[in-house]
mmCIF file of C-alpha atoms and ligand atoms in Angstrom:
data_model
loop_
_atom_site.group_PDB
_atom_site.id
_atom_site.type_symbol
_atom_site.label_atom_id
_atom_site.label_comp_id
_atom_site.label_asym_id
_atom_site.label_seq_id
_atom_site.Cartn_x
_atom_site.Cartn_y
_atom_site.Cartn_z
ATOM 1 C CA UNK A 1 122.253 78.886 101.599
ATOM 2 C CA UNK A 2 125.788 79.373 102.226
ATOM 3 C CA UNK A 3 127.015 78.760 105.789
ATOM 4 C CA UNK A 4 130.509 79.805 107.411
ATOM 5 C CA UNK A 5 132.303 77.284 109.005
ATOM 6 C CA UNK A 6 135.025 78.873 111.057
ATOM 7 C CA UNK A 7 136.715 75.603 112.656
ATOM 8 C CA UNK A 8 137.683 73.101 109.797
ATOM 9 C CA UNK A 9 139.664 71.008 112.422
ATOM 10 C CA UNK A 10 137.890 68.473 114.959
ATOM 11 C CA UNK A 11 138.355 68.044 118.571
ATOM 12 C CA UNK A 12 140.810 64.562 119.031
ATOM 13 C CA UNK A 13 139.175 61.882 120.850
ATOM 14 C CA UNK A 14 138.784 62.949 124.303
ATOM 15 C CA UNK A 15 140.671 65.824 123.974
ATOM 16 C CA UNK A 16 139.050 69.636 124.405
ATOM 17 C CA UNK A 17 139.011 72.071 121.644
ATOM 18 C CA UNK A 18 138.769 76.020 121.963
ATOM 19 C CA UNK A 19 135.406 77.799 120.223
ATOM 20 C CA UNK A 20 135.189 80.772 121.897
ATOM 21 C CA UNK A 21 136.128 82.460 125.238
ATOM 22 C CA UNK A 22 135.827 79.852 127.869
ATOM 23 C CA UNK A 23 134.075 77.438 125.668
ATOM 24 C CA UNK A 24 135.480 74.365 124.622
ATOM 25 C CA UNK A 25 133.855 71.495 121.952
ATOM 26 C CA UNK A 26 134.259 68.156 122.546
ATOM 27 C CA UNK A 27 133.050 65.418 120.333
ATOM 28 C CA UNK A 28 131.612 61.899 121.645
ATOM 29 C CA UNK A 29 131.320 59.062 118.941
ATOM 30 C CA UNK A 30 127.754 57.458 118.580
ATOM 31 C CA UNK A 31 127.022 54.032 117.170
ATOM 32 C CA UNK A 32 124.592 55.302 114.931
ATOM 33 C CA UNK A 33 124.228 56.465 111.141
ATOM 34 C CA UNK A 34 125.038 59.678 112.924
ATOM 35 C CA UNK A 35 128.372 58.936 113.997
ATOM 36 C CA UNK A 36 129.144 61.711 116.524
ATOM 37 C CA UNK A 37 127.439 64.037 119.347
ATOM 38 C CA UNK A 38 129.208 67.504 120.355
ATOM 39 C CA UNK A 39 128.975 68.124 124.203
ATOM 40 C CA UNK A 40 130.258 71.902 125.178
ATOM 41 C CA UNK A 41 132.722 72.396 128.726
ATOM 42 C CA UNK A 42 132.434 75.896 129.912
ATOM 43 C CA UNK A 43 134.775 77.521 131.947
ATOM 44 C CA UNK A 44 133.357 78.692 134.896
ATOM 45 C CA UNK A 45 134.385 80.648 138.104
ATOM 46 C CA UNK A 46 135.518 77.972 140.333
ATOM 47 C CA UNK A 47 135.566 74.812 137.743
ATOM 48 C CA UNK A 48 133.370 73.669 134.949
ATOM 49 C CA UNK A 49 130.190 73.400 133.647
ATOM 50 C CA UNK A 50 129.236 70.128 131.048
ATOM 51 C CA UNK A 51 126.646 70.579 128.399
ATOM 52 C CA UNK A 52 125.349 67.818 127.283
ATOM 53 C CA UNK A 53 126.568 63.917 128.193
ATOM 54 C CA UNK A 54 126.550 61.464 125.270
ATOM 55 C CA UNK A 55 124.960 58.393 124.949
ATOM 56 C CA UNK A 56 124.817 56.329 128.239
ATOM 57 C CA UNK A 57 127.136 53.581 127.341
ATOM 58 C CA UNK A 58 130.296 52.267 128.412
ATOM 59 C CA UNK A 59 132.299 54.230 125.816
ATOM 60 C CA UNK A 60 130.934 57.053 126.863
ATOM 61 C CA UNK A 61 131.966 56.692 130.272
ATOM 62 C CA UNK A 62 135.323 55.713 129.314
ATOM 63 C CA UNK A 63 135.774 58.959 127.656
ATOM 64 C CA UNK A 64 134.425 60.957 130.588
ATOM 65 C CA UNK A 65 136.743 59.364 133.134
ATOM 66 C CA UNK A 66 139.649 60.477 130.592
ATOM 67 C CA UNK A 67 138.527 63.988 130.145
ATOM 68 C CA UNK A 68 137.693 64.221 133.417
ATOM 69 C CA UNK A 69 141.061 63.467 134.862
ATOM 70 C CA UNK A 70 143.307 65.322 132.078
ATOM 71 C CA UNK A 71 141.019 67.953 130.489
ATOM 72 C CA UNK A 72 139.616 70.083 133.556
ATOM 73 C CA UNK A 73 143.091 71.491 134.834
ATOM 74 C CA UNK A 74 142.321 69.973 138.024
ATOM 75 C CA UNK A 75 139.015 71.595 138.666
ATOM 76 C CA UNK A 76 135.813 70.405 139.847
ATOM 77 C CA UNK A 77 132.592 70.323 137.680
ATOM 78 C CA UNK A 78 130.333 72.856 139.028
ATOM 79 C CA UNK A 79 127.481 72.002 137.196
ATOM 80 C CA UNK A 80 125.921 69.796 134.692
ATOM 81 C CA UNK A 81 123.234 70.934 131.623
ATOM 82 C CA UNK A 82 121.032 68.900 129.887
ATOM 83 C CA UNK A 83 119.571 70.492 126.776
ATOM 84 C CA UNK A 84 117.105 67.584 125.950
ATOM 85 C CA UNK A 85 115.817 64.029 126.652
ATOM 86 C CA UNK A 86 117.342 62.617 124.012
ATOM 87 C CA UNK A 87 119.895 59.586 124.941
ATOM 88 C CA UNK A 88 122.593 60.709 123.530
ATOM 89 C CA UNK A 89 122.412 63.814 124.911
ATOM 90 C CA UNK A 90 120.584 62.790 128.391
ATOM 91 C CA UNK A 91 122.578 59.679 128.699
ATOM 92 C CA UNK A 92 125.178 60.216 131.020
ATOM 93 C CA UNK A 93 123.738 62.949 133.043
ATOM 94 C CA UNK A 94 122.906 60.281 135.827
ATOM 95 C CA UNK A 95 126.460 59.188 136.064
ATOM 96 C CA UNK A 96 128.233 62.939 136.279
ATOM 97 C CA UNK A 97 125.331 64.033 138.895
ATOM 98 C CA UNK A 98 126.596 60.844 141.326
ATOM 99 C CA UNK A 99 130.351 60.618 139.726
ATOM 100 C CA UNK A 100 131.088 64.342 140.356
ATOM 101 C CA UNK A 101 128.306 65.473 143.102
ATOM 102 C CA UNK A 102 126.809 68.231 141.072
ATOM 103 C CA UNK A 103 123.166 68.718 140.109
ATOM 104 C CA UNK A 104 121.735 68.566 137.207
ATOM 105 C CA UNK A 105 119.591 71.270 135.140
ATOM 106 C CA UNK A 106 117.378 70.926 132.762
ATOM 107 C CA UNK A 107 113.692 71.806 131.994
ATOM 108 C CA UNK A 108 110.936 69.994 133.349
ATOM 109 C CA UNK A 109 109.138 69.645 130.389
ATOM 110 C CA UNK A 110 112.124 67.521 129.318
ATOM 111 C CA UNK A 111 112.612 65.767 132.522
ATOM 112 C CA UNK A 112 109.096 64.806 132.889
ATOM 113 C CA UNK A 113 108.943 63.162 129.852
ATOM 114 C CA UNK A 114 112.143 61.237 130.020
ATOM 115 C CA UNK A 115 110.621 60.191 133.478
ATOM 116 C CA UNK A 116 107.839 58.985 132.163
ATOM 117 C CA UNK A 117 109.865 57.055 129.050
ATOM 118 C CA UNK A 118 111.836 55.296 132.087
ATOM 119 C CA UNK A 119 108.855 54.020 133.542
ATOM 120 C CA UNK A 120 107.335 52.594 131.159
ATOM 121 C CA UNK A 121 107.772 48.538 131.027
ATOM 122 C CA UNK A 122 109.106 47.087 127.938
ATOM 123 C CA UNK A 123 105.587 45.065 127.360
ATOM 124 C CA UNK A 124 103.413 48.785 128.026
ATOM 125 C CA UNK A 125 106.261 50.220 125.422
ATOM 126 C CA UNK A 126 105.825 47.702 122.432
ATOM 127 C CA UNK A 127 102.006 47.669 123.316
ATOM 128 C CA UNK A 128 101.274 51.760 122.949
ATOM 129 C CA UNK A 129 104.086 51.920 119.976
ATOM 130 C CA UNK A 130 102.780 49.021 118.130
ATOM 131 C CA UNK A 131 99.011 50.256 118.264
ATOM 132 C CA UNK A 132 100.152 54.019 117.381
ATOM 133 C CA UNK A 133 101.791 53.137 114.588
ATOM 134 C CA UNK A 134 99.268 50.646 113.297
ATOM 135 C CA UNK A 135 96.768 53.034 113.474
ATOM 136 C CA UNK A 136 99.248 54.847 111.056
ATOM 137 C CA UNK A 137 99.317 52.569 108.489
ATOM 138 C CA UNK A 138 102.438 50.879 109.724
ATOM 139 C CA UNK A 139 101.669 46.801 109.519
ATOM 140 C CA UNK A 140 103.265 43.500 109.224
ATOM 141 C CA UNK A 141 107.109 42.340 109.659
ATOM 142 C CA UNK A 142 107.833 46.404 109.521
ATOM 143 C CA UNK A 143 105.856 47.086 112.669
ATOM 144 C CA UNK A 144 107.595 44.425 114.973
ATOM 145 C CA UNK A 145 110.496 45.585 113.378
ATOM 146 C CA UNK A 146 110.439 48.744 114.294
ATOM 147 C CA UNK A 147 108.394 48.974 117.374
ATOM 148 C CA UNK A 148 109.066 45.139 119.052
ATOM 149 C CA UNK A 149 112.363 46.247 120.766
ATOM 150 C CA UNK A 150 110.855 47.273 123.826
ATOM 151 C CA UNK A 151 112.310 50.040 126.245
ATOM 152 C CA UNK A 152 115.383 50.829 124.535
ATOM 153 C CA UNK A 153 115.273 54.326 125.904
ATOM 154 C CA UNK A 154 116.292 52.810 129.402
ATOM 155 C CA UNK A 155 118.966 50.599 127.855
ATOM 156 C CA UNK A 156 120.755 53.982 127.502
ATOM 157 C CA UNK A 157 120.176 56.428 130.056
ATOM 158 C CA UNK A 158 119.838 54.665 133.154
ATOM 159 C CA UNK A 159 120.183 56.315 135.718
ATOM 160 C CA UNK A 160 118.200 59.193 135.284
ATOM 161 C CA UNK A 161 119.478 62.231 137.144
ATOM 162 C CA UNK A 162 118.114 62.231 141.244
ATOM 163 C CA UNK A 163 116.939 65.436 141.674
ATOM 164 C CA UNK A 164 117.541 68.053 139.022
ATOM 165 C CA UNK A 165 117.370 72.168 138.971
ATOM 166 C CA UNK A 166 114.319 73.317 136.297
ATOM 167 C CA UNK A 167 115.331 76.031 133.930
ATOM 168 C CA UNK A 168 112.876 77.321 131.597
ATOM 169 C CA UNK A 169 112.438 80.172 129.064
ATOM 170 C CA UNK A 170 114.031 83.466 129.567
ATOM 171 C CA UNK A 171 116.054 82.060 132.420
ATOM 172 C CA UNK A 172 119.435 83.685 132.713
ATOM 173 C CA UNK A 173 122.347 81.166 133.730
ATOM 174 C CA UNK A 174 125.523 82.499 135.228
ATOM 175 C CA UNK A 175 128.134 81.038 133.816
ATOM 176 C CA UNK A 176 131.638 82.058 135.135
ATOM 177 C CA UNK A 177 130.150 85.516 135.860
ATOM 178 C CA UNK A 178 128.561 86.008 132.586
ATOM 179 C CA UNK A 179 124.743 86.107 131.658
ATOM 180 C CA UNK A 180 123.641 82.852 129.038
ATOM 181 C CA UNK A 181 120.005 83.514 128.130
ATOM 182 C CA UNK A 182 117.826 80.560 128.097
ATOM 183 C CA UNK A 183 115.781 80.127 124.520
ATOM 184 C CA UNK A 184 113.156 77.275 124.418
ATOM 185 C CA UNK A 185 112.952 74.697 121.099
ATOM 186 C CA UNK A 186 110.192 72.990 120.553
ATOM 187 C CA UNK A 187 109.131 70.234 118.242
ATOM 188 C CA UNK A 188 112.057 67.893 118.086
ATOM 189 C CA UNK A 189 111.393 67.822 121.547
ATOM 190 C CA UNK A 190 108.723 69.418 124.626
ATOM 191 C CA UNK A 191 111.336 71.926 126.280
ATOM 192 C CA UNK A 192 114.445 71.900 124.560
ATOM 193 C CA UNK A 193 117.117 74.559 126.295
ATOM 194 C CA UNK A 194 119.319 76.571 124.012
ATOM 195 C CA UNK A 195 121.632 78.856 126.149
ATOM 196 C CA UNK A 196 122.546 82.219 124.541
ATOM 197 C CA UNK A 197 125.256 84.879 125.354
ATOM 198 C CA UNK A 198 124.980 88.029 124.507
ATOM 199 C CA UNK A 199 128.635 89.444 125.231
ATOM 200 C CA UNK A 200 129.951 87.792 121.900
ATOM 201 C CA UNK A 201 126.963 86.077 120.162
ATOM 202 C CA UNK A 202 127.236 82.647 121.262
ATOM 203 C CA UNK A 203 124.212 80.080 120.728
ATOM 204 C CA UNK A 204 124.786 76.508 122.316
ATOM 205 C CA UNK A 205 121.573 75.236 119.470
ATOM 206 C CA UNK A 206 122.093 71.248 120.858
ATOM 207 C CA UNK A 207 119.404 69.788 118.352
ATOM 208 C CA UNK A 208 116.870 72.685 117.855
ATOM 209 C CA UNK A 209 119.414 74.237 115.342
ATOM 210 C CA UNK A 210 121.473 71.583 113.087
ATOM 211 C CA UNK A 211 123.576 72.867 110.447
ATOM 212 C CA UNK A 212 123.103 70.432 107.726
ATOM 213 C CA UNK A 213 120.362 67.917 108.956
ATOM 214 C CA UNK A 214 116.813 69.265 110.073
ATOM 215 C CA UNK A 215 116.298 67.721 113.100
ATOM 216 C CA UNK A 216 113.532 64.641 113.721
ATOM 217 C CA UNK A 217 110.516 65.592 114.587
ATOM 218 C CA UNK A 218 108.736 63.033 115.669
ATOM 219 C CA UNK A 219 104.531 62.289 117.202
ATOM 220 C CA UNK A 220 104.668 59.969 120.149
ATOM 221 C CA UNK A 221 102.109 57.890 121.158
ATOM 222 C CA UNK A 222 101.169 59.663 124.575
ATOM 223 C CA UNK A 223 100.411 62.590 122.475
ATOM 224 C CA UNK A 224 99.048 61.300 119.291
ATOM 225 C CA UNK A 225 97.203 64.951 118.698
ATOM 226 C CA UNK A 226 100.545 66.655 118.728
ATOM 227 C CA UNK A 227 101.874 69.317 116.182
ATOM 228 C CA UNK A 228 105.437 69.372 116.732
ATOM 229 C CA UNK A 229 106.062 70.634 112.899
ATOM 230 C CA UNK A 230 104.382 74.144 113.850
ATOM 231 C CA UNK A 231 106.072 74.050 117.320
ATOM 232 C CA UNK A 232 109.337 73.296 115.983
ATOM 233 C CA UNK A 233 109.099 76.114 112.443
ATOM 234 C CA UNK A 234 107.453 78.831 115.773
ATOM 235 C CA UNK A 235 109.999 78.350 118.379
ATOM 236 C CA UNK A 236 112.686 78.551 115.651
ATOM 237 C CA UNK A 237 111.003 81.844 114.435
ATOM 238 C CA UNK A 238 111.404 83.313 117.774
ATOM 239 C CA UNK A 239 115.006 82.481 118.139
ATOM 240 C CA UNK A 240 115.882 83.732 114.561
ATOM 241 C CA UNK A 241 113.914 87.165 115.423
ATOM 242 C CA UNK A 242 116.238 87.506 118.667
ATOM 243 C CA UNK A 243 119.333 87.149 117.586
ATOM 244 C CA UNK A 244 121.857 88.474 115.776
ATOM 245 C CA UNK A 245 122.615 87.265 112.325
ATOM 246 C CA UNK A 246 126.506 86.756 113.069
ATOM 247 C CA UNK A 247 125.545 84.157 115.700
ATOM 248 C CA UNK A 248 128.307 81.418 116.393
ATOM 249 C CA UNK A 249 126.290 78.634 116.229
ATOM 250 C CA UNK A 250 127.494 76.259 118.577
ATOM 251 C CA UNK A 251 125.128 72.322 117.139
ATOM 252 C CA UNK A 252 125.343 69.179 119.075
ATOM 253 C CA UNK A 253 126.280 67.468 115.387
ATOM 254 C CA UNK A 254 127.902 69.014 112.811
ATOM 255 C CA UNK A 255 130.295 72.002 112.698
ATOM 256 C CA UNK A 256 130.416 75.158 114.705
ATOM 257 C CA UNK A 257 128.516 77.569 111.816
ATOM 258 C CA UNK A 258 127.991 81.257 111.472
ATOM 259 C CA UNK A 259 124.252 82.020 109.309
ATOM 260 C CA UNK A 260 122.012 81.395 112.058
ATOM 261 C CA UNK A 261 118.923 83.572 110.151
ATOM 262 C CA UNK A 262 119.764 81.832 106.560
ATOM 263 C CA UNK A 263 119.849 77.944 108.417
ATOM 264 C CA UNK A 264 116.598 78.358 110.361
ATOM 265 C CA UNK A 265 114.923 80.140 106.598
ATOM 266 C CA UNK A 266 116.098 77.001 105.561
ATOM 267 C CA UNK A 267 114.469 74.555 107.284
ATOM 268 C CA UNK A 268 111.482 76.417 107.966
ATOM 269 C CA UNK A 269 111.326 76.393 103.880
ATOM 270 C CA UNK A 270 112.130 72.410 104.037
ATOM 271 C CA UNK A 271 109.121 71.966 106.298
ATOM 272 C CA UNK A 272 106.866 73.845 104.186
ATOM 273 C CA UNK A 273 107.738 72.183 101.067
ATOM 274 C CA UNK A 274 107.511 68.935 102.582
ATOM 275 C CA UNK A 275 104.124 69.799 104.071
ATOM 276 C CA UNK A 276 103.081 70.790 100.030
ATOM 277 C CA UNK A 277 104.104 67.175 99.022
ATOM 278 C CA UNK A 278 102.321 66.019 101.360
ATOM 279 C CA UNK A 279 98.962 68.367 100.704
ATOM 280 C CA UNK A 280 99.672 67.262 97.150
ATOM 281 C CA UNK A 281 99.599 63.535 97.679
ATOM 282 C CA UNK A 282 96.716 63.607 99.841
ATOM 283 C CA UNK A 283 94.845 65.976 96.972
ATOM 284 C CA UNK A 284 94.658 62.865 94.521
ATOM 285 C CA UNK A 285 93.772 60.190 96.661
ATOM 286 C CA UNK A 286 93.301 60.032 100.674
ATOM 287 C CA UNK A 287 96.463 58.490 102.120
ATOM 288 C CA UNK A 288 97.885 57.350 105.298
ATOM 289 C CA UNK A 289 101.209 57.932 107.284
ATOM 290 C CA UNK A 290 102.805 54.981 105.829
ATOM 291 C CA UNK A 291 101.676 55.427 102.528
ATOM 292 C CA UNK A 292 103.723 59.168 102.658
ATOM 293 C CA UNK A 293 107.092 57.855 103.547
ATOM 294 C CA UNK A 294 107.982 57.152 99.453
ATOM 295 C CA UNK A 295 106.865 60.230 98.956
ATOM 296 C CA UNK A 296 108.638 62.280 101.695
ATOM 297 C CA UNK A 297 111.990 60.038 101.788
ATOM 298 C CA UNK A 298 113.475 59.198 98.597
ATOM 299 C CA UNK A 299 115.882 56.574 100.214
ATOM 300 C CA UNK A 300 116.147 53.263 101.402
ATOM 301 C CA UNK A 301 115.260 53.402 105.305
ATOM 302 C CA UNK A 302 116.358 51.121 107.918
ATOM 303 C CA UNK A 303 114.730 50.287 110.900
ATOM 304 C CA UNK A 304 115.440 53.342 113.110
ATOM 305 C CA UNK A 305 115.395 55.606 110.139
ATOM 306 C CA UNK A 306 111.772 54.063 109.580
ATOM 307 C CA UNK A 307 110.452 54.677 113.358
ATOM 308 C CA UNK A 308 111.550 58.474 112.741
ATOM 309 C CA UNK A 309 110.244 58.861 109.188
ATOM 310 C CA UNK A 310 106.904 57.545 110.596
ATOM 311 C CA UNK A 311 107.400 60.042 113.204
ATOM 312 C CA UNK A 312 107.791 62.890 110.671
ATOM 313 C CA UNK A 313 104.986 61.989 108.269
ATOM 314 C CA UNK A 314 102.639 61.659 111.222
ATOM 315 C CA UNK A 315 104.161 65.079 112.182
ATOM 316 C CA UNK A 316 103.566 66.842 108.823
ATOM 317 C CA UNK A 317 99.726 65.383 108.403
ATOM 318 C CA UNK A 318 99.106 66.532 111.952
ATOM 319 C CA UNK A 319 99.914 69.776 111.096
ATOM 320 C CA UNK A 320 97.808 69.771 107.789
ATOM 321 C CA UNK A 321 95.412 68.706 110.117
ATOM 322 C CA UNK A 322 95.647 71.265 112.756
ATOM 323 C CA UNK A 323 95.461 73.853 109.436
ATOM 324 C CA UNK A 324 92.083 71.882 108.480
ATOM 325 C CA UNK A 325 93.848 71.767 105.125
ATOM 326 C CA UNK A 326 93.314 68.023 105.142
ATOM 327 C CA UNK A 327 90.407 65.663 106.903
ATOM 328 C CA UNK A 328 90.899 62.552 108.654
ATOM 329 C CA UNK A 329 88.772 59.636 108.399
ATOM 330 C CA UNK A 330 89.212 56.300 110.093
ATOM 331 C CA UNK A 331 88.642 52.774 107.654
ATOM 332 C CA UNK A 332 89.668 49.602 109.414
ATOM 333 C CA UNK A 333 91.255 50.951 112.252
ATOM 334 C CA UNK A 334 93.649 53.462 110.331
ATOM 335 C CA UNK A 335 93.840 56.842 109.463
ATOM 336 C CA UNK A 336 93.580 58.234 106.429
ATOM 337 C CA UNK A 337 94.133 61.872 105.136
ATOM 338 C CA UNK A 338 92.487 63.350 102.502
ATOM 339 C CA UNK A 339 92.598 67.105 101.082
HETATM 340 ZN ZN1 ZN B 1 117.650 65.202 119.898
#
């Protein structure tokens, strides 16, 4: 799969960088094995619109009192887009809605369940993760490693936005007079917005399209039933089948890319192949979520790459599952899979 990177430069800290007519790239460090989020200003009729926020930490707002003062030409932000829950992309949404007086939009699938994230107490958090996970295979010093933190989602996005607007699928955002078309991505997350313009084929992905990692999908313990690895392969079908293969590709990590159709082939392929390991493994012996990661993740993991690799081999038996190509039988209060 050969992509086409037109930009080779990056944006300079807290400086804006031109992609395309009105829309400019900026790029917010993270303190994370993924080092960086892109967040998207768009130029609109009487100011500017924000997509995306970064991570709700102090740097964060350090760099959005700079950009906001010397990047906007003096204009007011008009409005402020949230593509998904995610912290790093949620994180400072709470801050521009009361910092600049603008609302908010997002979907409410997305808002609901960062809502609900917030109100959980650290002690209901470690309780519901811990159990999930154990019932998963997941035991021992690696369990309190990886689920005894508590509430670290509210660590990092408090506040919450006050009041949003709720977009939802085939919404059509005006955006400095022009039409964005709202897509929906599901799987790495419930409602995740991808806004589309037609006029000159421009896709702001966020997660739902990466261009050289394939985005977390991940079971949470609310939902222990879910299937986000069909959700997530679907909603990416749909978006593929709309639009046009010379898509700018506009990813909240990574480079601007053009190859929209030959990116999403390629992770839907990566999902299927790692749902035939999978199917494999659990042919010769039944096995359990933990007992996959070796044979999904050839690496060393650390903690939060363990909590998501749990995530994703809970997500790719589910789906198995779902396809009644495996059966699940419970032995001393854990699941096992077997073909
Ligand atoms: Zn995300």
């Amino acid at each position: 799969m050969s992509l086409d990177y037109p930009f080779t430069e990056l944006p300079l800290a807290g400086q804006r960088f031109k992609v395309a007519e009105g829309v400019f790239w900026l790029r917010f460090p993270l303190p994370f094995a993924l080092d960086h989020i892109n967040l998207w200003l768009l130029e609109d009729t009487h100011g500017w619109v924000i997509l995306d926020t970064g991570l709700g930490v102090r740097r964060s707002r350090e760099i959005w009192q700079q950009l906001l003062a010397e990047q906007l030409d003096g204009k007011p932000v008009t409005r402020v887009i949230v593509t998904h829950y995610h912290p790093d992309h949620l994180g400072m949404a709470g801050w521009l809605e009361q910092h600049c007086g603008v609302p908010v939009t997002m979907s409410h699938g997305e808002w609901q369940l960062a809502d609900s994230i917030c109100t959980a107490s650290d002690a209901q958090t470690i309780e519901r993760f811990k159990a999930f996970l154990a019932s998963h295979g997941l035991l021992g010093d690696d369990l309190n490693k990886v689920a005894g933190k508590g509430n670290g989602f509210r660590r990092v996005v408090m506040p919450l936005p006050k009041s949003p607007d709720f977009i939802g699928e085939g919404d059509l955002l005006l955006i400095n007079g022009e039409p964005w078309q709202v897509y929906i991505g599901r799987g790495h997350s419930p409602e995740h917005l991808c806004l589309y313009r037609e006029k000159d084929h421009v896709l702001l992905s966020g997660d739902q399209v990466l261009p050289t990692i394939s985005s977390n999908l991940m079971v949470r313990p609310t939902e222990p039933e879910a299937n986000p690895v069909m959700a997530f392969v679907d909603s990416l079908t749909v978006i593929r089948d709309a639009l046009p293969k010379d898509t700018l590709v506009l990813p909240a990590h990574g480079l601007p890319f053009r190859g929209l159709h030959a990116r999403i082939n390629a992770l839907v392929d990566h999902h299927s192949q790692q749902l035939e390991q999978v199917l494999v493994a659990c042919g010769q012996q039944p096995h359990n979520a933990h007992d996959m990661l070796p044979v999904m993740f050839k690496r060393e993991l650390d903690v939060q790459q363990m909590m998501f690799a749990m995530g994703e081999s809970i997500a790719h038996l589910n789906c198995l599952l779902e396809q009644g190509k495996v059966q699940r039988e419970e032995r001393n209060g854990i699941w096992y899979f077997a073909a």
